[in-house]
């Protein structure tokens, strides 16, 4: 039983080590992806100052990347939860099987002890009966020898009973020790699972921090883009107003020039008419 328990403990430790290695690899991959995204974001920040179309495309790419990251994280979390549930159910099944086997062994041992005790009692009773039958037909000398034999047999049977009782006590003590060891192992497993859950929560918190920074950076870029677009719109409006003012000024100049030319022509015609007269 102890060998089996040691094997199960080793298997559980190996599974935990594999899970930790997988988590470390996943964390490294996430850090690498985050670095790539940060580099892409920096490139996108530099390109925002050059062209509005590039800014729009980069925003779309960022949104797509966010969605992809969220989907990947959700899928990874679901896979981890499924693996944990499968492991928990597997462990529970193994524990139940072990408990059933131990209970069956205990029952078999108790039955064997009871059978041995009953057989010894039956043997002693038979011996005593045979002795009493023989004593009625024998003489006084045989009676004394038989009494001695019965006393010796009764003493041997009592010693056997004591031995069986001591063996039963020893087996019960061993069973109690095994149960205590199992309880301690279960407590250790629960503590290890709690530690794993705490580590996973810390990892999630650490992963959420760069996401929040990335979101704040995206908001900053969006506000900058909107401010630039507003400035461009204001500049366009000012240019349109200036063009309208210039057109109005040109129209006023044209009207004044035409009116003055008409006056000059009228004056010239008057002078020509006077000269003709």
mmCIF file of C-alpha atoms in Angstrom:
data_model
loop_
_atom_site.group_PDB
_atom_site.id
_atom_site.type_symbol
_atom_site.label_atom_id
_atom_site.label_comp_id
_atom_site.label_asym_id
_atom_site.label_seq_id
_atom_site.Cartn_x
_atom_site.Cartn_y
_atom_site.Cartn_z
ATOM 1 C CA UNK A 1 0.000 0.000 0.000
ATOM 2 C CA UNK A 2 2.773 2.442 0.861
ATOM 3 C CA UNK A 3 4.491 1.780 -2.464
ATOM 4 C CA UNK A 4 1.272 2.550 -4.312
ATOM 5 C CA UNK A 5 0.797 5.728 -2.305
ATOM 6 C CA UNK A 6 4.377 6.805 -3.009
ATOM 7 C CA UNK A 7 3.844 6.162 -6.713
ATOM 8 C CA UNK A 8 0.660 8.241 -6.701
ATOM 9 C CA UNK A 9 2.431 11.065 -4.870
ATOM 10 C CA UNK A 10 5.288 10.993 -7.410
ATOM 11 C CA UNK A 11 2.818 11.042 -10.292
ATOM 12 C CA UNK A 12 0.991 13.979 -8.751
ATOM 13 C CA UNK A 13 4.276 15.886 -8.267
ATOM 14 C CA UNK A 14 5.283 15.179 -11.877
ATOM 15 C CA UNK A 15 1.911 16.437 -13.110
ATOM 16 C CA UNK A 16 2.342 19.616 -11.079
ATOM 17 C CA UNK A 17 5.828 20.154 -12.490
ATOM 18 C CA UNK A 18 4.529 19.666 -16.031
ATOM 19 C CA UNK A 19 1.736 22.171 -15.383
ATOM 20 C CA UNK A 20 4.228 24.704 -14.052
ATOM 21 C CA UNK A 21 6.453 24.236 -17.106
ATOM 22 C CA UNK A 22 3.474 24.691 -19.413
ATOM 23 C CA UNK A 23 2.447 27.845 -17.552
ATOM 24 C CA UNK A 24 5.985 29.222 -17.808
ATOM 25 C CA UNK A 25 6.073 28.532 -21.552
ATOM 26 C CA UNK A 26 2.689 30.180 -22.014
ATOM 27 C CA UNK A 27 3.869 33.192 -20.021
ATOM 28 C CA UNK A 28 7.007 33.486 -22.170
ATOM 29 C CA UNK A 29 4.921 33.332 -25.342
ATOM 30 C CA UNK A 30 2.582 36.004 -24.000
ATOM 31 C CA UNK A 31 5.511 38.254 -23.106
ATOM 32 C CA UNK A 32 6.945 37.781 -26.588
ATOM 33 C CA UNK A 33 3.580 38.647 -28.158
ATOM 34 C CA UNK A 34 3.266 41.691 -25.918
ATOM 35 C CA UNK A 35 6.731 42.887 -26.950
ATOM 36 C CA UNK A 36 5.816 42.462 -30.603
ATOM 37 C CA UNK A 37 2.589 44.370 -30.041
ATOM 38 C CA UNK A 38 4.422 47.167 -28.239
ATOM 39 C CA UNK A 39 6.860 47.442 -31.128
ATOM 40 C CA UNK A 40 3.971 47.530 -33.572
ATOM 41 C CA UNK A 41 2.279 50.197 -31.482
ATOM 42 C CA UNK A 42 5.413 52.333 -31.475
ATOM 43 C CA UNK A 43 5.646 52.028 -35.237
ATOM 44 C CA UNK A 44 1.982 52.934 -35.484
ATOM 45 C CA UNK A 45 2.498 56.004 -33.248
ATOM 46 C CA UNK A 46 5.249 57.199 -35.573
ATOM 47 C CA UNK A 47 3.086 56.669 -38.628
ATOM 48 C CA UNK A 48 0.057 58.503 -37.191
ATOM 49 C CA UNK A 49 1.810 61.829 -37.689
ATOM 50 C CA UNK A 50 2.226 61.182 -41.450
ATOM 51 C CA UNK A 51 -1.180 60.170 -42.776
ATOM 52 C CA UNK A 52 -4.793 59.871 -41.578
ATOM 53 C CA UNK A 53 -5.484 56.695 -43.541
ATOM 54 C CA UNK A 54 -2.603 54.890 -41.874
ATOM 55 C CA UNK A 55 -3.973 55.918 -38.497
ATOM 56 C CA UNK A 56 -7.350 54.409 -39.269
ATOM 57 C CA UNK A 57 -5.758 51.182 -40.493
ATOM 58 C CA UNK A 58 -3.611 50.921 -37.376
ATOM 59 C CA UNK A 59 -6.629 51.402 -35.136
ATOM 60 C CA UNK A 60 -8.421 48.608 -36.920
ATOM 61 C CA UNK A 61 -5.370 46.382 -36.565
ATOM 62 C CA UNK A 62 -5.163 47.154 -32.859
ATOM 63 C CA UNK A 63 -8.809 46.304 -32.357
ATOM 64 C CA UNK A 64 -8.349 43.038 -34.228
ATOM 65 C CA UNK A 65 -5.284 42.200 -32.146
ATOM 66 C CA UNK A 66 -7.190 42.956 -28.952
ATOM 67 C CA UNK A 67 -10.007 40.684 -30.007
ATOM 68 C CA UNK A 68 -7.563 37.939 -30.962
ATOM 69 C CA UNK A 69 -5.732 38.248 -27.647
ATOM 70 C CA UNK A 70 -8.953 38.139 -25.684
ATOM 71 C CA UNK A 71 -10.092 35.085 -27.622
ATOM 72 C CA UNK A 72 -6.748 33.353 -27.079
ATOM 73 C CA UNK A 73 -6.766 34.128 -23.360
ATOM 74 C CA UNK A 74 -10.330 32.904 -22.993
ATOM 75 C CA UNK A 75 -9.487 29.703 -24.862
ATOM 76 C CA UNK A 76 -6.379 29.144 -22.725
ATOM 77 C CA UNK A 77 -8.344 29.749 -19.528
ATOM 78 C CA UNK A 78 -11.039 27.306 -20.652
ATOM 79 C CA UNK A 79 -8.408 24.677 -21.500
ATOM 80 C CA UNK A 80 -6.709 25.138 -18.113
ATOM 81 C CA UNK A 81 -10.030 24.852 -16.299
ATOM 82 C CA UNK A 82 -10.893 21.677 -18.225
ATOM 83 C CA UNK A 83 -7.492 20.161 -17.449
ATOM 84 C CA UNK A 84 -7.851 21.001 -13.762
ATOM 85 C CA UNK A 85 -11.331 19.486 -13.656
ATOM 86 C CA UNK A 86 -10.116 16.329 -15.414
ATOM 87 C CA UNK A 87 -7.212 15.990 -12.999
ATOM 88 C CA UNK A 88 -9.470 16.553 -9.999
ATOM 89 C CA UNK A 89 -11.941 13.914 -11.169
ATOM 90 C CA UNK A 90 -9.116 11.485 -11.914
ATOM 91 C CA UNK A 91 -7.651 11.997 -8.447
ATOM 92 C CA UNK A 92 -11.045 11.578 -6.817
ATOM 93 C CA UNK A 93 -11.601 8.331 -8.706
ATOM 94 C CA UNK A 94 -8.196 7.030 -7.666
ATOM 95 C CA UNK A 95 -8.831 7.968 -4.045
ATOM 96 C CA UNK A 96 -12.221 6.287 -4.103
ATOM 97 C CA UNK A 97 -10.720 3.137 -5.610
ATOM 98 C CA UNK A 98 -7.985 3.103 -2.979
ATOM 99 C CA UNK A 99 -10.511 3.581 -0.186
ATOM 100 C CA UNK A 100 -12.673 0.768 -1.551
ATOM 101 C CA UNK A 101 -9.665 -1.538 -1.793
ATOM 102 C CA UNK A 102 -8.627 -0.698 1.768
ATOM 103 C CA UNK A 103 -12.130 -1.280 3.064
ATOM 104 C CA UNK A 104 -12.269 -4.642 1.287
ATOM 105 C CA UNK A 105 -8.900 -5.631 2.739
ATOM 106 C CA UNK A 106 -10.007 -4.579 6.212
ATOM 107 C CA UNK A 107 -13.203 -6.594 5.911
ATOM 108 C CA UNK A 108 -11.274 -9.638 4.710
ATOM 109 C CA UNK A 109 -8.821 -9.344 7.581
ATOM 110 C CA UNK A 110 -11.641 -9.016 10.111
ATOM 111 C CA UNK A 111 -13.393 -12.034 8.644
ATOM 112 C CA UNK A 112 -10.192 -14.057 8.774
ATOM 113 C CA UNK A 113 -9.635 -13.064 12.405
ATOM 114 C CA UNK A 114 -13.179 -13.971 13.330
ATOM 115 C CA UNK A 115 -12.887 -17.297 11.510
ATOM 116 C CA UNK A 116 -9.610 -18.086 13.276
ATOM 117 C CA UNK A 117 -11.088 -17.213 16.654
ATOM 118 C CA UNK A 118 -14.152 -19.352 16.025
ATOM 119 C CA UNK A 119 -12.018 -22.306 14.839
ATOM 120 C CA UNK A 120 -9.806 -22.115 17.926
ATOM 121 C CA UNK A 121 -12.834 -21.972 20.213
ATOM 122 C CA UNK A 122 -14.400 -24.936 18.457
ATOM 123 C CA UNK A 123 -11.197 -26.920 18.774
ATOM 124 C CA UNK A 124 -10.928 -26.225 22.503
ATOM 125 C CA UNK A 125 -14.557 -27.172 23.059
ATOM 126 C CA UNK A 126 -14.080 -30.447 21.154
ATOM 127 C CA UNK A 127 -10.959 -31.291 23.106
ATOM 128 C CA UNK A 128 -12.749 -30.652 26.392
ATOM 129 C CA UNK A 129 -15.677 -32.822 25.354
ATOM 130 C CA UNK A 130 -13.401 -35.689 24.333
ATOM 131 C CA UNK A 131 -11.563 -35.415 27.622
ATOM 132 C CA UNK A 132 -14.800 -35.619 29.620
ATOM 133 C CA UNK A 133 -15.959 -38.683 27.680
ATOM 134 C CA UNK A 134 -12.703 -40.511 28.193
ATOM 135 C CA UNK A 135 -12.536 -39.595 31.894
ATOM 136 C CA UNK A 136 -15.772 -41.479 32.708
ATOM 137 C CA UNK A 137 -14.325 -44.834 31.500
ATOM 138 C CA UNK A 138 -10.736 -44.511 32.747
ATOM 139 C CA UNK A 139 -9.315 -44.929 36.236
ATOM 140 C CA UNK A 140 -8.080 -42.303 38.658
ATOM 141 C CA UNK A 141 -4.609 -42.155 37.147
ATOM 142 C CA UNK A 142 -5.999 -41.521 33.705
ATOM 143 C CA UNK A 143 -8.296 -38.862 35.193
ATOM 144 C CA UNK A 144 -5.303 -36.986 36.618
ATOM 145 C CA UNK A 145 -3.382 -37.212 33.336
ATOM 146 C CA UNK A 146 -6.441 -36.071 31.405
ATOM 147 C CA UNK A 147 -6.940 -33.140 33.748
ATOM 148 C CA UNK A 148 -3.336 -32.143 33.211
ATOM 149 C CA UNK A 149 -3.765 -32.441 29.441
ATOM 150 C CA UNK A 150 -6.960 -30.391 29.538
ATOM 151 C CA UNK A 151 -5.268 -27.683 31.595
ATOM 152 C CA UNK A 152 -2.333 -27.581 29.175
ATOM 153 C CA UNK A 153 -4.676 -27.483 26.156
ATOM 154 C CA UNK A 154 -6.783 -24.755 27.735
ATOM 155 C CA UNK A 155 -3.652 -22.734 28.500
ATOM 156 C CA UNK A 156 -2.410 -23.186 24.911
ATOM 157 C CA UNK A 157 -5.803 -22.170 23.540
ATOM 158 C CA UNK A 158 -5.869 -19.109 25.800
ATOM 159 C CA UNK A 159 -2.365 -18.162 24.629
ATOM 160 C CA UNK A 160 -3.505 -18.528 21.011
ATOM 161 C CA UNK A 161 -6.514 -16.327 21.724
ATOM 162 C CA UNK A 162 -4.239 -13.736 23.257
ATOM 163 C CA UNK A 163 -1.983 -13.887 20.213
ATOM 164 C CA UNK A 164 -4.913 -13.453 17.851
ATOM 165 C CA UNK A 165 -6.188 -10.547 19.914
ATOM 166 C CA UNK A 166 -2.753 -8.930 19.900
ATOM 167 C CA UNK A 167 -2.527 -9.451 16.143
ATOM 168 C CA UNK A 168 -5.979 -7.902 15.733
ATOM 169 C CA UNK A 169 -4.919 -4.909 17.807
ATOM 170 C CA UNK A 170 -1.732 -4.562 15.765
ATOM 171 C CA UNK A 171 -3.662 -4.690 12.485
ATOM 172 C CA UNK A 172 -6.135 -2.109 13.777
ATOM 173 C CA UNK A 173 -3.285 0.154 14.822
ATOM 174 C CA UNK A 174 -1.727 -0.230 11.365
ATOM 175 C CA UNK A 175 -5.058 0.585 9.752
ATOM 176 C CA UNK A 176 -5.404 3.678 11.920
ATOM 177 C CA UNK A 177 -1.883 4.763 10.990
ATOM 178 C CA UNK A 178 -2.626 4.241 7.306
ATOM 179 C CA UNK A 179 -5.827 6.279 7.624
ATOM 180 C CA UNK A 180 -3.908 9.069 9.361
ATOM 181 C CA UNK A 181 -1.285 9.010 6.614
ATOM 182 C CA UNK A 182 -3.991 9.205 3.973
ATOM 183 C CA UNK A 183 -5.600 12.166 5.725
ATOM 184 C CA UNK A 184 -2.246 13.928 5.938
ATOM 185 C CA UNK A 185 -1.606 13.279 2.254
ATOM 186 C CA UNK A 186 -5.047 14.634 1.366
ATOM 187 C CA UNK A 187 -4.351 17.759 3.428
ATOM 188 C CA UNK A 188 -1.008 18.212 1.655
ATOM 189 C CA UNK A 189 -2.701 17.825 -1.727
ATOM 190 C CA UNK A 190 -5.317 20.413 -0.771
ATOM 191 C CA UNK A 191 -2.597 22.822 0.337
ATOM 192 C CA UNK A 192 -0.718 22.303 -2.919
ATOM 193 C CA UNK A 193 -3.894 22.930 -4.930
ATOM 194 C CA UNK A 194 -4.526 26.128 -2.971
ATOM 195 C CA UNK A 195 -0.968 27.270 -3.672
ATOM 196 C CA UNK A 196 -1.434 26.551 -7.374
ATOM 197 C CA UNK A 197 -4.667 28.568 -7.419
ATOM 198 C CA UNK A 198 -2.913 31.486 -5.708
ATOM 199 C CA UNK A 199 -0.075 31.330 -8.246
ATOM 200 C CA UNK A 200 -2.564 31.317 -11.111
ATOM 201 C CA UNK A 201 -4.342 34.359 -9.661
ATOM 202 C CA UNK A 202 -1.031 36.210 -9.380
ATOM 203 C CA UNK A 203 -0.194 35.345 -12.981
ATOM 204 C CA UNK A 204 -3.583 36.625 -14.135
ATOM 205 C CA UNK A 205 -3.030 39.883 -12.255
ATOM 206 C CA UNK A 206 0.409 40.247 -13.807
ATOM 207 C CA UNK A 207 -1.053 39.637 -17.261
ATOM 208 C CA UNK A 208 -3.891 42.110 -16.716
ATOM 209 C CA UNK A 209 -1.493 44.961 -15.849
ATOM 210 C CA UNK A 210 0.103 45.241 -19.340
ATOM 211 C CA UNK A 211 -3.350 44.949 -20.918
ATOM 212 C CA UNK A 212 -4.543 47.939 -18.905
ATOM 213 C CA UNK A 213 -1.434 49.887 -19.917
ATOM 214 C CA UNK A 214 -2.040 48.955 -23.525
ATOM 215 C CA UNK A 215 -5.674 50.137 -23.299
ATOM 216 C CA UNK A 216 -4.617 53.464 -21.761
ATOM 217 C CA UNK A 217 -2.018 53.881 -24.521
ATOM 218 C CA UNK A 218 -4.686 53.181 -27.134
ATOM 219 C CA UNK A 219 -6.970 55.798 -25.592
ATOM 220 C CA UNK A 220 -4.134 58.321 -25.642
ATOM 221 C CA UNK A 221 -3.481 57.644 -29.319
ATOM 222 C CA UNK A 222 -7.192 57.875 -30.120
ATOM 223 C CA UNK A 223 -7.527 61.233 -28.347
ATOM 224 C CA UNK A 224 -4.458 62.496 -30.185
ATOM 225 C CA UNK A 225 -5.919 61.373 -33.500
ATOM 226 C CA UNK A 226 -9.258 63.011 -32.791
ATOM 227 C CA UNK A 227 -7.535 66.247 -31.758
ATOM 228 C CA UNK A 228 -5.522 66.218 -34.993
ATOM 229 C CA UNK A 229 -8.631 65.638 -37.079
ATOM 230 C CA UNK A 230 -10.431 68.466 -35.254
ATOM 231 C CA UNK A 231 -7.505 70.805 -35.906
ATOM 232 C CA UNK A 232 -7.502 69.866 -39.596
ATOM 233 C CA UNK A 233 -11.249 70.469 -39.819
ATOM 234 C CA UNK A 234 -10.844 73.868 -38.150
ATOM 235 C CA UNK A 235 -8.052 74.751 -40.566
ATOM 236 C CA UNK A 236 -10.219 73.725 -43.510
ATOM 237 C CA UNK A 237 -13.092 75.859 -42.181
ATOM 238 C CA UNK A 238 -10.761 78.838 -41.754
ATOM 239 C CA UNK A 239 -9.458 78.393 -45.297
ATOM 240 C CA UNK A 240 -12.999 78.263 -46.640
ATOM 241 C CA UNK A 241 -13.898 81.432 -44.717
ATOM 242 C CA UNK A 242 -10.814 83.175 -46.065
ATOM 243 C CA UNK A 243 -11.681 82.122 -49.616
ATOM 244 C CA UNK A 244 -15.222 83.416 -49.180
ATOM 245 C CA UNK A 245 -13.898 86.721 -47.860
ATOM 246 C CA UNK A 246 -11.482 87.005 -50.772
ATOM 247 C CA UNK A 247 -14.265 86.254 -53.266
ATOM 248 C CA UNK A 248 -16.434 88.925 -51.637
ATOM 249 C CA UNK A 249 -13.568 91.414 -51.795
ATOM 250 C CA UNK A 250 -12.928 90.610 -55.459
ATOM 251 C CA UNK A 251 -16.632 91.001 -56.271
ATOM 252 C CA UNK A 252 -16.690 94.413 -54.530
ATOM 253 C CA UNK A 253 -13.578 95.505 -56.420
ATOM 254 C CA UNK A 254 -15.102 94.363 -59.703
ATOM 255 C CA UNK A 255 -18.318 96.283 -59.043
ATOM 256 C CA UNK A 256 -16.441 99.496 -58.135
ATOM 257 C CA UNK A 257 -14.227 99.231 -61.220
ATOM 258 C CA UNK A 258 -17.231 98.720 -63.479
ATOM 259 C CA UNK A 259 -19.112 101.649 -61.989
ATOM 260 C CA UNK A 260 -16.081 103.916 -62.335
ATOM 261 C CA UNK A 261 -15.549 102.798 -65.929
ATOM 262 C CA UNK A 262 -19.201 103.592 -66.694
ATOM 263 C CA UNK A 263 -18.800 107.093 -65.227
ATOM 264 C CA UNK A 264 -15.639 107.682 -67.247
ATOM 265 C CA UNK A 265 -17.362 106.490 -70.417
ATOM 266 C CA UNK A 266 -20.334 108.734 -69.758
ATOM 267 C CA UNK A 267 -18.062 111.705 -69.154
ATOM 268 C CA UNK A 268 -16.130 110.926 -72.315
ATOM 269 C CA UNK A 269 -19.314 110.742 -74.339
ATOM 270 C CA UNK A 270 -20.471 114.057 -72.952
ATOM 271 C CA UNK A 271 -17.168 115.693 -73.848
ATOM 272 C CA UNK A 272 -17.289 114.209 -77.334
ATOM 273 C CA UNK A 273 -20.810 115.492 -77.854
ATOM 274 C CA UNK A 274 -19.851 118.940 -76.654
ATOM 275 C CA UNK A 275 -16.864 119.024 -78.929
ATOM 276 C CA UNK A 276 -19.029 118.003 -81.891
ATOM 277 C CA UNK A 277 -21.434 120.825 -81.204
#
